[in-house]
Amino acid sequence: MRNRALGSILIVAGTTIGAGMLAMPLAAAGTGFGVTLGLLFGLWALMCYTALLLLEVYQHVPADTGLGSLAQRYLGRYGKWLTGFSMMFLMYALTAAYISGAGELLSSSLTDWLGMPLPPAAGVLLFTLVGGAVVCIGTSLVDLFNRFLFTAKTILLLVMLALLLPHIHQVNLLTLPLEKGLALSAIPVIFTSFGFHGSVPSIVSYMHGDIKKLRRIFMVGSFIPLVAYVFWQLATLGSIGSPAFAALLANHAGLNGLLQAIREVVASPHVELAVHLFADFALATSFLGVTLGLFDYLADLFARKNSASGRLQTGLLTFLPPLAFALFYPRGFVLALGYAGVALAVLALIVPALLARQSRKHHPKGYRVAGGQPVLWLVFGCGVAVIVIQFSITAGLLPAIS
C-alpha cells in the first residue's frame, strides 16, 4: 500500500461504524438529541484517549508485540489472563454475530439471484471462507478490501442522510428524555459504537510503530465515526422525533422498528434499500477489523509464525470457534453479546489505564498522553461504571434499550 496511514484510518473508522450504528437511534429515542449528543462527544473523547494510552505503552516495545505479551510484561500473569479473556470473549462473540448475520443475508441474496433456495448455513460457510481468507492473507489485503467497502458504505450513508435531512423539524430535537434511567442505559450502546481497541496492535504493527502517524490515525479514525453518528442522530431523531419513535418501537422492535419509522417519514423504498445495503457493508467492514485484531492476538498468544502454515493455523483458531457457534449454537453468542460492553470496558478502559500507569513507572521519558495519575484513575473508574451499568441493565435495575 502506498499510503498505509490512510488505510489504517479507514480500518479504525470501518471497524467502528458497524451495523451497531443502526441501534443508536433506538437508544437516542428515549434520551433525546441533546443528551445523546453529550454522550457521543464524551464517550468518543474517552475512547480516543485510551487508544492513545495504548500507543504510549507501545512506544517502548517492538511494534509487532501482541496485546497479551504487553499485558504480561507490565501487569504480570493475572493481567495477561484478564486481557486475554476479555479480548477473546469480545472478539469471538462479535465474530460469531457477524458471521451469522452476514451468512443469513448472503444466503438470502444468493437465493434471489440463483432462483434456488439455499440454507443459511451455506451463506455462513461461504462468507467465513471468503472473509477468513482475506484476513489470513494479511493486513494489506484487509486494507484493500476495507477501502472499497468503506467507500461504498460512505456513499450509502450520504444517500440516507440526503433522503432524511429535508424532513428534519427543530421541535423533534428539543425533546427531553422520556425516562431518567434511559440515559444511563444508552451508555453501553454508544460506548461499544466507538470500540476499535482490539485492532490497535494490528495497526501499530502495520505502521511499524510510527508514533507520530499513529496518533493521527487514531484521532482522525475515531473522529470520522463521531461526525457520522452526529449527522445520523440528527437525521433520524430530527425527522421522526422521540415520542413517535418510541411509539413505533413499541410495536416494531429493533431494526424493524427503525425501518418502519423511516418508511413512514420518507415514504420511499430507496431509503429502506439504502439502510439494508449500509447494514451489509457496515457488517463486512466491522468483521474485517474485529477478526484482524483477533487473528493477530491469537498469533501472538500461541506464538504462531508469520509463514503460510503459521497463518493457516492461526486462521483456524480465529474462525472455527465462532463458525461452530454460528452453525450449531446461535443462542450462545446472542447471550454473549449482552455482555460485550463488559469485555470492551475491560479491554478499552481498564487495561489501557493500568498499562499506562505501569509503563510510566518503567519509562519516565518519551511520548506521554496529557493527564497524570488522577486521569488514569478516572479512566479506570469509567470502566468500572460501564460494567456496573451493563450488569444493572441485565439484572433489570435499569431499562433495556430494545
mmCIF file of C-alpha atoms in Angstrom:
data_model
loop_
_atom_site.group_PDB
_atom_site.id
_atom_site.type_symbol
_atom_site.label_atom_id
_atom_site.label_comp_id
_atom_site.label_asym_id
_atom_site.label_seq_id
_atom_site.Cartn_x
_atom_site.Cartn_y
_atom_site.Cartn_z
ATOM 1 C CA MET A 1 0.000 0.000 0.000
ATOM 2 C CA ARG A 2 1.377 3.414 -0.948
ATOM 3 C CA ASN A 3 -0.439 5.154 1.905
ATOM 4 C CA ARG A 4 -0.733 2.855 4.887
ATOM 5 C CA ALA A 5 -1.787 5.736 7.126
ATOM 6 C CA LEU A 6 -4.935 6.346 5.073
ATOM 7 C CA GLY A 7 -5.711 2.652 5.001
ATOM 8 C CA SER A 8 -5.235 2.432 8.781
ATOM 9 C CA ILE A 9 -7.566 5.400 9.359
ATOM 10 C CA LEU A 10 -10.225 3.648 7.293
ATOM 11 C CA ILE A 11 -9.714 0.392 9.219
ATOM 12 C CA VAL A 12 -10.312 2.264 12.505
ATOM 13 C CA ALA A 13 -13.348 4.067 11.106
ATOM 14 C CA GLY A 14 -14.644 0.968 9.311
ATOM 15 C CA THR A 15 -14.365 -1.192 12.429
ATOM 16 C CA THR A 16 -16.197 1.446 14.468
ATOM 17 C CA ILE A 17 -19.008 2.324 12.042
ATOM 18 C CA GLY A 18 -20.639 -1.071 12.082
ATOM 19 C CA ALA A 19 -24.145 -2.427 11.900
ATOM 20 C CA GLY A 20 -24.470 -1.399 15.555
ATOM 21 C CA MET A 21 -24.825 2.169 14.303
ATOM 22 C CA LEU A 22 -28.391 1.263 13.342
ATOM 23 C CA ALA A 23 -29.143 0.566 17.009
ATOM 24 C CA MET A 24 -28.100 4.047 18.103
ATOM 25 C CA PRO A 25 -31.381 5.786 17.120
ATOM 26 C CA LEU A 26 -33.169 3.236 19.298
ATOM 27 C CA ALA A 27 -31.113 4.398 22.275
ATOM 28 C CA ALA A 28 -31.490 8.081 21.364
ATOM 29 C CA ALA A 29 -35.268 7.713 21.043
ATOM 30 C CA GLY A 30 -35.566 7.514 24.823
ATOM 31 C CA THR A 31 -32.859 10.000 25.797
ATOM 32 C CA GLY A 32 -33.397 12.944 23.448
ATOM 33 C CA PHE A 33 -30.988 14.561 20.985
ATOM 34 C CA GLY A 34 -29.259 16.855 23.497
ATOM 35 C CA VAL A 35 -28.346 14.079 25.935
ATOM 36 C CA THR A 36 -27.311 11.787 23.079
ATOM 37 C CA LEU A 37 -25.041 14.494 21.648
ATOM 38 C CA GLY A 38 -23.323 14.905 25.011
ATOM 39 C CA LEU A 39 -22.828 11.139 25.330
ATOM 40 C CA LEU A 40 -21.404 10.917 21.811
ATOM 41 C CA PHE A 41 -18.742 13.574 22.378
ATOM 42 C CA GLY A 42 -17.907 12.392 25.901
ATOM 43 C CA LEU A 43 -17.530 8.718 25.022
ATOM 44 C CA TRP A 44 -15.607 9.496 21.818
ATOM 45 C CA ALA A 45 -13.100 11.578 23.811
ATOM 46 C CA LEU A 46 -12.764 8.784 26.371
ATOM 47 C CA MET A 47 -12.202 6.032 23.793
ATOM 48 C CA CYS A 48 -9.800 8.113 21.713
ATOM 49 C CA TYR A 49 -7.834 8.927 24.876
ATOM 50 C CA THR A 50 -7.436 5.273 25.855
ATOM 51 C CA ALA A 51 -6.291 4.353 22.331
ATOM 52 C CA LEU A 52 -3.555 6.964 22.727
ATOM 53 C CA LEU A 53 -2.690 5.453 26.126
ATOM 54 C CA LEU A 54 -2.105 2.110 24.395
ATOM 55 C CA LEU A 55 0.079 3.895 21.846
ATOM 56 C CA GLU A 56 2.089 5.447 24.686
ATOM 57 C CA VAL A 57 2.801 1.974 26.045
ATOM 58 C CA TYR A 58 3.647 0.557 22.608
ATOM 59 C CA GLN A 59 6.469 3.059 22.025
ATOM 60 C CA HIS A 60 8.677 1.108 24.425
ATOM 61 C CA VAL A 61 8.197 -2.355 22.869
ATOM 62 C CA PRO A 62 8.626 -3.824 19.366
ATOM 63 C CA ALA A 63 5.793 -2.818 17.042
ATOM 64 C CA ASP A 64 4.722 -6.421 16.451
ATOM 65 C CA THR A 65 4.197 -7.126 20.171
ATOM 66 C CA GLY A 66 0.754 -8.562 20.855
ATOM 67 C CA LEU A 67 -1.593 -7.201 23.496
ATOM 68 C CA GLY A 68 -1.223 -10.399 25.534
ATOM 69 C CA SER A 69 2.563 -10.062 25.644
ATOM 70 C CA LEU A 70 2.206 -6.380 26.508
ATOM 71 C CA ALA A 71 -0.134 -7.185 29.394
ATOM 72 C CA GLN A 72 2.182 -9.905 30.709
ATOM 73 C CA ARG A 73 5.158 -7.548 30.586
ATOM 74 C CA TYR A 74 3.530 -4.754 32.598
ATOM 75 C CA LEU A 75 0.665 -6.412 34.505
ATOM 76 C CA GLY A 76 2.010 -9.904 35.098
ATOM 77 C CA ARG A 77 0.319 -13.265 34.709
ATOM 78 C CA TYR A 78 -3.077 -12.226 36.067
ATOM 79 C CA GLY A 79 -3.127 -9.108 33.893
ATOM 80 C CA LYS A 80 -2.443 -11.265 30.872
ATOM 81 C CA TRP A 81 -5.299 -13.608 31.814
ATOM 82 C CA LEU A 82 -7.730 -10.724 32.316
ATOM 83 C CA THR A 83 -6.739 -9.145 28.998
ATOM 84 C CA GLY A 84 -6.857 -12.465 27.157
ATOM 85 C CA PHE A 85 -10.265 -13.456 28.485
ATOM 86 C CA SER A 86 -11.772 -10.047 27.684
ATOM 87 C CA MET A 87 -10.195 -9.971 24.227
ATOM 88 C CA MET A 88 -11.316 -13.451 23.196
ATOM 89 C CA PHE A 89 -14.774 -13.175 24.773
ATOM 90 C CA LEU A 90 -15.467 -9.903 22.968
ATOM 91 C CA MET A 91 -13.876 -10.791 19.642
ATOM 92 C CA TYR A 92 -15.293 -14.318 19.393
ATOM 93 C CA ALA A 93 -18.805 -13.096 20.279
ATOM 94 C CA LEU A 94 -18.636 -10.294 17.703
ATOM 95 C CA THR A 95 -17.146 -12.560 15.041
ATOM 96 C CA ALA A 96 -19.867 -15.162 15.573
ATOM 97 C CA ALA A 97 -22.519 -12.448 15.331
ATOM 98 C CA TYR A 98 -21.035 -11.038 12.117
ATOM 99 C CA ILE A 99 -20.676 -14.498 10.555
ATOM 100 C CA SER A 100 -24.251 -15.432 11.422
ATOM 101 C CA GLY A 101 -25.757 -12.130 10.250
ATOM 102 C CA ALA A 102 -23.733 -11.897 7.052
ATOM 103 C CA GLY A 103 -24.285 -15.562 6.230
ATOM 104 C CA GLU A 104 -28.044 -15.180 6.525
ATOM 105 C CA LEU A 105 -28.011 -12.082 4.294
ATOM 106 C CA LEU A 106 -25.726 -13.779 1.769
ATOM 107 C CA SER A 107 -27.841 -16.928 1.512
ATOM 108 C CA SER A 108 -30.965 -14.789 1.055
ATOM 109 C CA SER A 109 -29.324 -12.783 -1.745
ATOM 110 C CA LEU A 110 -27.989 -15.902 -3.498
ATOM 111 C CA THR A 111 -31.449 -17.485 -3.293
ATOM 112 C CA ASP A 112 -32.921 -14.477 -5.111
ATOM 113 C CA TRP A 113 -30.147 -14.369 -7.731
ATOM 114 C CA LEU A 114 -29.918 -18.089 -8.447
ATOM 115 C CA GLY A 115 -33.627 -18.841 -8.181
ATOM 116 C CA MET A 116 -32.981 -21.828 -5.902
ATOM 117 C CA PRO A 117 -33.298 -21.994 -2.114
ATOM 118 C CA LEU A 118 -30.066 -22.030 -0.125
ATOM 119 C CA PRO A 119 -29.961 -22.719 3.636
ATOM 120 C CA PRO A 120 -28.448 -20.026 5.913
ATOM 121 C CA ALA A 121 -25.629 -22.462 6.752
ATOM 122 C CA ALA A 122 -24.406 -22.257 3.142
ATOM 123 C CA GLY A 123 -24.172 -18.468 3.359
ATOM 124 C CA VAL A 124 -22.391 -18.715 6.721
ATOM 125 C CA LEU A 125 -19.777 -21.112 5.331
ATOM 126 C CA LEU A 126 -19.224 -19.090 2.151
ATOM 127 C CA PHE A 127 -18.865 -15.769 3.998
ATOM 128 C CA THR A 128 -16.462 -17.280 6.542
ATOM 129 C CA LEU A 129 -14.351 -18.862 3.792
ATOM 130 C CA VAL A 130 -14.022 -15.638 1.776
ATOM 131 C CA GLY A 131 -13.680 -13.236 4.716
ATOM 132 C CA GLY A 132 -11.359 -15.573 6.571
ATOM 133 C CA ALA A 133 -9.104 -15.920 3.514
ATOM 134 C CA VAL A 134 -8.773 -12.123 3.254
ATOM 135 C CA VAL A 135 -7.742 -11.829 6.909
ATOM 136 C CA CYS A 136 -5.348 -14.802 6.742
ATOM 137 C CA ILE A 137 -3.515 -13.384 3.722
ATOM 138 C CA GLY A 138 -2.612 -10.242 5.656
ATOM 139 C CA THR A 139 -3.325 -6.688 6.760
ATOM 140 C CA SER A 140 -2.513 -5.274 3.322
ATOM 141 C CA LEU A 141 -5.362 -7.219 1.707
ATOM 142 C CA VAL A 142 -7.712 -6.267 4.575
ATOM 143 C CA ASP A 143 -6.716 -2.650 3.916
ATOM 144 C CA LEU A 144 -7.540 -3.002 0.195
ATOM 145 C CA PHE A 145 -10.950 -4.638 0.756
ATOM 146 C CA ASN A 146 -11.791 -2.217 3.563
ATOM 147 C CA ARG A 147 -11.124 0.820 1.348
ATOM 148 C CA PHE A 148 -13.654 -0.389 -1.213
ATOM 149 C CA LEU A 149 -16.268 -1.346 1.387
ATOM 150 C CA PHE A 150 -15.806 1.858 3.376
ATOM 151 C CA THR A 151 -16.235 3.974 0.230
ATOM 152 C CA ALA A 152 -19.470 2.163 -0.634
ATOM 153 C CA LYS A 153 -20.656 2.489 2.957
ATOM 154 C CA THR A 154 -19.957 6.234 2.961
ATOM 155 C CA ILE A 155 -21.926 6.723 -0.258
ATOM 156 C CA LEU A 156 -24.895 4.837 1.190
ATOM 157 C CA LEU A 157 -24.741 6.856 4.406
ATOM 158 C CA LEU A 158 -24.809 10.083 2.397
ATOM 159 C CA VAL A 159 -27.813 8.772 0.447
ATOM 160 C CA MET A 160 -29.679 8.016 3.690
ATOM 161 C CA LEU A 161 -28.844 11.445 5.112
ATOM 162 C CA ALA A 162 -29.878 13.209 1.894
ATOM 163 C CA LEU A 163 -33.258 11.470 1.987
ATOM 164 C CA LEU A 164 -33.859 12.200 5.685
ATOM 165 C CA LEU A 165 -32.443 15.720 6.189
ATOM 166 C CA PRO A 166 -35.303 17.534 4.346
ATOM 167 C CA HIS A 167 -37.725 16.034 6.892
ATOM 168 C CA ILE A 168 -35.950 17.397 9.993
ATOM 169 C CA HIS A 169 -38.060 19.514 12.377
ATOM 170 C CA GLN A 170 -36.403 21.531 15.127
ATOM 171 C CA VAL A 171 -39.063 20.650 17.683
ATOM 172 C CA ASN A 172 -38.114 16.969 17.411
ATOM 173 C CA LEU A 173 -34.560 17.771 18.523
ATOM 174 C CA LEU A 174 -35.679 19.601 21.675
ATOM 175 C CA THR A 175 -37.444 16.606 23.260
ATOM 176 C CA LEU A 176 -36.319 15.801 26.807
ATOM 177 C CA PRO A 177 -35.515 12.230 27.949
ATOM 178 C CA LEU A 178 -38.594 10.018 28.320
ATOM 179 C CA GLU A 179 -37.166 8.280 31.406
ATOM 180 C CA LYS A 180 -34.189 9.211 33.580
ATOM 181 C CA GLY A 181 -32.784 5.677 33.531
ATOM 182 C CA LEU A 182 -32.705 5.540 29.726
ATOM 183 C CA ALA A 183 -29.792 7.992 29.617
ATOM 184 C CA LEU A 184 -27.697 5.501 31.610
ATOM 185 C CA SER A 185 -28.988 2.567 29.567
ATOM 186 C CA ALA A 186 -27.847 4.289 26.369
ATOM 187 C CA ILE A 187 -24.226 4.457 27.559
ATOM 188 C CA PRO A 188 -23.263 0.814 26.724
ATOM 189 C CA VAL A 189 -24.864 1.119 23.255
ATOM 190 C CA ILE A 190 -22.945 4.295 22.379
ATOM 191 C CA PHE A 191 -19.794 3.149 24.186
ATOM 192 C CA THR A 192 -19.498 -0.040 22.120
ATOM 193 C CA SER A 193 -20.058 2.013 18.940
ATOM 194 C CA PHE A 194 -16.602 3.568 19.475
ATOM 195 C CA GLY A 195 -14.795 0.286 20.132
ATOM 196 C CA PHE A 196 -11.802 -0.371 17.875
ATOM 197 C CA HIS A 197 -9.152 -1.112 20.507
ATOM 198 C CA GLY A 198 -8.838 -4.776 19.607
ATOM 199 C CA SER A 199 -7.395 -3.667 16.262
ATOM 200 C CA VAL A 200 -4.827 -1.286 17.799
ATOM 201 C CA PRO A 201 -1.959 -3.862 17.968
ATOM 202 C CA SER A 202 -2.514 -4.836 14.308
ATOM 203 C CA ILE A 203 -2.425 -1.193 13.182
ATOM 204 C CA VAL A 204 0.673 -0.437 15.288
ATOM 205 C CA SER A 205 2.430 -3.370 13.638
ATOM 206 C CA TYR A 206 1.166 -2.367 10.174
ATOM 207 C CA MET A 207 2.565 1.164 10.676
ATOM 208 C CA HIS A 208 5.856 -0.181 12.091
ATOM 209 C CA GLY A 209 5.319 1.697 15.365
ATOM 210 C CA ASP A 210 5.463 5.211 13.878
ATOM 211 C CA ILE A 211 4.151 7.168 16.894
ATOM 212 C CA LYS A 212 3.533 10.451 15.064
ATOM 213 C CA LYS A 213 1.459 8.841 12.318
ATOM 214 C CA LEU A 214 -0.345 6.516 14.712
ATOM 215 C CA ARG A 215 -1.514 9.435 16.871
ATOM 216 C CA ARG A 216 -3.093 10.995 13.790
ATOM 217 C CA ILE A 217 -4.570 7.653 12.704
ATOM 218 C CA PHE A 218 -6.362 7.023 16.000
ATOM 219 C CA MET A 219 -7.588 10.584 16.400
ATOM 220 C CA VAL A 220 -8.841 11.018 12.829
ATOM 221 C CA GLY A 221 -10.020 7.418 12.500
ATOM 222 C CA SER A 222 -12.203 7.703 15.611
ATOM 223 C CA PHE A 223 -13.377 11.253 14.791
ATOM 224 C CA ILE A 224 -14.881 10.164 11.450
ATOM 225 C CA PRO A 225 -17.426 7.894 13.212
ATOM 226 C CA LEU A 226 -18.256 10.712 15.648
ATOM 227 C CA VAL A 227 -19.191 13.013 12.760
ATOM 228 C CA ALA A 228 -21.175 10.222 11.074
ATOM 229 C CA TYR A 229 -23.020 9.431 14.317
ATOM 230 C CA VAL A 230 -23.932 13.080 14.961
ATOM 231 C CA PHE A 231 -25.429 13.518 11.483
ATOM 232 C CA TRP A 232 -27.170 10.134 11.707
ATOM 233 C CA GLN A 233 -28.799 11.065 15.028
ATOM 234 C CA LEU A 234 -29.691 14.489 13.667
ATOM 235 C CA ALA A 235 -31.359 12.923 10.626
ATOM 236 C CA THR A 236 -33.249 10.135 12.391
ATOM 237 C CA LEU A 237 -34.355 11.932 15.556
ATOM 238 C CA GLY A 238 -34.904 15.239 13.764
ATOM 239 C CA SER A 239 -37.166 13.701 11.144
ATOM 240 C CA ILE A 240 -39.015 11.205 13.337
ATOM 241 C CA GLY A 241 -38.951 12.604 16.872
ATOM 242 C CA SER A 242 -38.531 10.739 20.157
ATOM 243 C CA PRO A 243 -42.225 10.215 21.082
ATOM 244 C CA ALA A 244 -43.192 8.977 17.608
ATOM 245 C CA PHE A 245 -40.065 6.811 17.524
ATOM 246 C CA ALA A 246 -40.895 5.306 20.911
ATOM 247 C CA ALA A 247 -44.479 4.565 19.831
ATOM 248 C CA LEU A 248 -43.326 2.778 16.693
ATOM 249 C CA LEU A 249 -40.672 0.820 18.571
ATOM 250 C CA ALA A 250 -43.330 -0.423 20.967
ATOM 251 C CA ASN A 251 -44.866 -2.369 18.065
ATOM 252 C CA HIS A 252 -41.771 -2.985 15.939
ATOM 253 C CA ALA A 253 -38.653 -3.662 17.991
ATOM 254 C CA GLY A 254 -35.057 -3.312 16.823
ATOM 255 C CA LEU A 255 -34.124 -2.741 13.191
ATOM 256 C CA ASN A 256 -37.689 -3.406 12.020
ATOM 257 C CA GLY A 257 -38.863 -0.527 14.197
ATOM 258 C CA LEU A 258 -36.220 1.763 12.742
ATOM 259 C CA LEU A 259 -37.134 0.811 9.159
ATOM 260 C CA GLN A 260 -40.840 1.244 9.878
ATOM 261 C CA ALA A 261 -40.229 4.694 11.362
ATOM 262 C CA ILE A 262 -38.107 5.781 8.406
ATOM 263 C CA ARG A 263 -40.633 4.348 5.947
ATOM 264 C CA GLU A 264 -43.456 6.394 7.463
ATOM 265 C CA VAL A 265 -41.430 9.612 7.311
ATOM 266 C CA VAL A 266 -39.812 9.340 3.876
ATOM 267 C CA ALA A 267 -42.326 7.048 2.133
ATOM 268 C CA SER A 268 -39.627 5.916 -0.305
ATOM 269 C CA PRO A 269 -38.355 2.380 -0.985
ATOM 270 C CA HIS A 270 -34.927 3.844 -1.822
ATOM 271 C CA VAL A 271 -34.110 4.757 1.770
ATOM 272 C CA GLU A 272 -35.048 1.275 3.007
ATOM 273 C CA LEU A 273 -32.781 -0.260 0.360
ATOM 274 C CA ALA A 274 -30.004 2.141 1.349
ATOM 275 C CA VAL A 275 -30.371 1.177 5.025
ATOM 276 C CA HIS A 276 -30.206 -2.556 4.192
ATOM 277 C CA LEU A 277 -27.155 -2.135 1.929
ATOM 278 C CA PHE A 278 -25.478 0.099 4.501
ATOM 279 C CA ALA A 279 -26.007 -2.599 7.143
ATOM 280 C CA ASP A 280 -24.430 -5.179 4.800
ATOM 281 C CA PHE A 281 -21.306 -3.101 4.125
ATOM 282 C CA ALA A 282 -21.057 -1.946 7.746
ATOM 283 C CA LEU A 283 -21.171 -5.552 8.905
ATOM 284 C CA ALA A 284 -18.425 -6.519 6.431
ATOM 285 C CA THR A 285 -16.020 -3.724 7.462
ATOM 286 C CA SER A 286 -16.605 -4.427 11.161
ATOM 287 C CA PHE A 287 -15.955 -8.121 10.528
ATOM 288 C CA LEU A 288 -12.610 -7.367 8.868
ATOM 289 C CA GLY A 289 -11.446 -5.029 11.636
ATOM 290 C CA VAL A 290 -12.509 -7.280 14.511
ATOM 291 C CA THR A 291 -11.167 -10.526 13.055
ATOM 292 C CA LEU A 292 -7.874 -8.860 12.081
ATOM 293 C CA GLY A 293 -7.355 -7.900 15.726
ATOM 294 C CA LEU A 294 -8.359 -11.373 16.929
ATOM 295 C CA PHE A 295 -6.094 -13.057 14.346
ATOM 296 C CA ASP A 296 -3.013 -11.085 15.413
ATOM 297 C CA TYR A 297 -3.812 -11.575 19.107
ATOM 298 C CA LEU A 298 -4.039 -15.363 18.713
ATOM 299 C CA ALA A 299 -0.866 -15.448 16.613
ATOM 300 C CA ASP A 300 0.972 -13.717 19.471
ATOM 301 C CA LEU A 301 -0.709 -15.809 22.183
ATOM 302 C CA PHE A 302 0.156 -19.162 20.599
ATOM 303 C CA ALA A 303 3.456 -17.978 19.079
ATOM 304 C CA ARG A 304 2.471 -18.884 15.521
ATOM 305 C CA LYS A 305 4.998 -17.952 12.829
ATOM 306 C CA ASN A 306 4.222 -15.431 10.095
ATOM 307 C CA SER A 307 4.511 -18.128 7.421
ATOM 308 C CA ALA A 308 1.870 -19.714 5.208
ATOM 309 C CA SER A 309 1.426 -22.695 7.554
ATOM 310 C CA GLY A 310 1.567 -20.496 10.658
ATOM 311 C CA ARG A 311 -1.074 -18.100 9.328
ATOM 312 C CA LEU A 312 -3.287 -21.027 8.323
ATOM 313 C CA GLN A 313 -3.081 -22.428 11.860
ATOM 314 C CA THR A 314 -3.921 -19.010 13.319
ATOM 315 C CA GLY A 315 -6.786 -18.689 10.846
ATOM 316 C CA LEU A 316 -8.287 -21.969 12.048
ATOM 317 C CA LEU A 317 -8.020 -20.781 15.664
ATOM 318 C CA THR A 318 -9.652 -17.491 14.697
ATOM 319 C CA PHE A 319 -12.599 -18.684 12.638
ATOM 320 C CA LEU A 320 -13.513 -22.251 13.637
ATOM 321 C CA PRO A 321 -14.879 -21.486 17.158
ATOM 322 C CA PRO A 322 -17.219 -18.634 16.086
ATOM 323 C CA LEU A 323 -18.229 -20.605 12.983
ATOM 324 C CA ALA A 324 -19.232 -23.550 15.181
ATOM 325 C CA PHE A 325 -21.288 -21.237 17.419
ATOM 326 C CA ALA A 326 -22.987 -19.612 14.436
ATOM 327 C CA LEU A 327 -23.895 -23.015 12.956
ATOM 328 C CA PHE A 328 -24.749 -25.143 15.974
ATOM 329 C CA TYR A 329 -25.462 -22.861 18.930
ATOM 330 C CA PRO A 330 -26.705 -19.471 17.699
ATOM 331 C CA ARG A 331 -28.297 -18.582 21.055
ATOM 332 C CA GLY A 332 -24.892 -18.832 22.713
ATOM 333 C CA PHE A 333 -23.341 -15.812 21.063
ATOM 334 C CA VAL A 334 -26.605 -13.856 21.315
ATOM 335 C CA LEU A 335 -26.372 -14.205 25.090
ATOM 336 C CA ALA A 336 -22.654 -13.384 24.996
ATOM 337 C CA LEU A 337 -23.284 -10.168 23.047
ATOM 338 C CA GLY A 338 -25.339 -8.934 26.004
ATOM 339 C CA TYR A 339 -22.076 -8.727 27.946
ATOM 340 C CA ALA A 340 -19.925 -7.335 25.120
ATOM 341 C CA GLY A 341 -19.916 -3.943 26.827
ATOM 342 C CA VAL A 342 -18.336 -5.518 29.934
ATOM 343 C CA ALA A 343 -15.488 -7.105 27.967
ATOM 344 C CA LEU A 344 -14.927 -3.893 25.978
ATOM 345 C CA ALA A 345 -14.850 -1.823 29.189
ATOM 346 C CA VAL A 346 -12.045 -4.034 30.477
ATOM 347 C CA LEU A 347 -10.185 -4.066 27.157
ATOM 348 C CA ALA A 348 -10.598 -0.390 26.179
ATOM 349 C CA LEU A 349 -10.684 1.405 29.555
ATOM 350 C CA ILE A 350 -9.365 -0.600 32.494
ATOM 351 C CA VAL A 351 -6.414 -2.355 30.789
ATOM 352 C CA PRO A 352 -5.054 0.787 28.979
ATOM 353 C CA ALA A 353 -5.186 2.772 32.242
ATOM 354 C CA LEU A 354 -3.301 0.049 34.141
ATOM 355 C CA LEU A 355 -0.778 -0.453 31.332
ATOM 356 C CA ALA A 356 -0.039 3.279 31.075
ATOM 357 C CA ARG A 357 0.361 3.533 34.848
ATOM 358 C CA GLN A 358 2.928 0.727 34.936
ATOM 359 C CA SER A 359 4.684 1.878 31.766
ATOM 360 C CA ARG A 360 5.218 5.364 33.192
ATOM 361 C CA LYS A 361 6.923 3.839 36.217
ATOM 362 C CA HIS A 362 9.406 1.993 33.998
ATOM 363 C CA HIS A 363 9.854 4.685 31.328
ATOM 364 C CA PRO A 364 9.702 8.252 32.706
ATOM 365 C CA LYS A 365 10.710 9.760 29.331
ATOM 366 C CA GLY A 366 9.191 9.606 25.852
ATOM 367 C CA TYR A 367 5.782 10.330 24.345
ATOM 368 C CA ARG A 368 3.154 10.748 27.057
ATOM 369 C CA VAL A 369 -0.562 11.438 26.729
ATOM 370 C CA ALA A 370 -1.718 14.513 28.654
ATOM 371 C CA GLY A 371 -3.003 13.776 32.144
ATOM 372 C CA GLY A 372 -1.349 12.295 35.204
ATOM 373 C CA GLN A 373 -2.319 9.637 37.733
ATOM 374 C CA PRO A 374 -5.714 11.214 38.597
ATOM 375 C CA VAL A 375 -6.797 10.997 34.943
ATOM 376 C CA LEU A 376 -5.706 7.361 34.728
ATOM 377 C CA TRP A 377 -7.762 6.545 37.812
ATOM 378 C CA LEU A 378 -10.701 8.452 36.303
ATOM 379 C CA VAL A 379 -10.476 6.294 33.160
ATOM 380 C CA PHE A 380 -10.303 3.195 35.353
ATOM 381 C CA GLY A 381 -13.390 4.399 37.230
ATOM 382 C CA CYS A 382 -15.258 4.951 33.954
ATOM 383 C CA GLY A 383 -14.537 1.345 33.028
ATOM 384 C CA VAL A 384 -15.953 0.125 36.333
ATOM 385 C CA ALA A 385 -19.007 2.371 35.861
ATOM 386 C CA VAL A 386 -19.755 0.924 32.400
ATOM 387 C CA ILE A 387 -19.536 -2.601 33.831
ATOM 388 C CA VAL A 388 -21.907 -1.714 36.690
ATOM 389 C CA ILE A 389 -24.402 -0.142 34.245
ATOM 390 C CA GLN A 390 -24.286 -3.193 31.951
ATOM 391 C CA PHE A 391 -24.957 -5.603 34.821
ATOM 392 C CA SER A 392 -27.709 -3.314 36.139
ATOM 393 C CA ILE A 393 -29.429 -3.477 32.750
ATOM 394 C CA THR A 394 -29.085 -7.264 32.660
ATOM 395 C CA ALA A 395 -30.491 -7.535 36.191
ATOM 396 C CA GLY A 396 -33.454 -5.347 35.269
ATOM 397 C CA LEU A 397 -32.429 -2.467 37.556
ATOM 398 C CA LEU A 398 -32.188 -0.155 34.545
ATOM 399 C CA PRO A 399 -34.489 -0.159 31.478
ATOM 400 C CA ALA A 400 -33.070 -2.020 28.474
ATOM 401 C CA ILE A 401 -32.783 -0.489 25.006
ATOM 402 C CA SER A 402 -34.980 -2.511 22.601
#
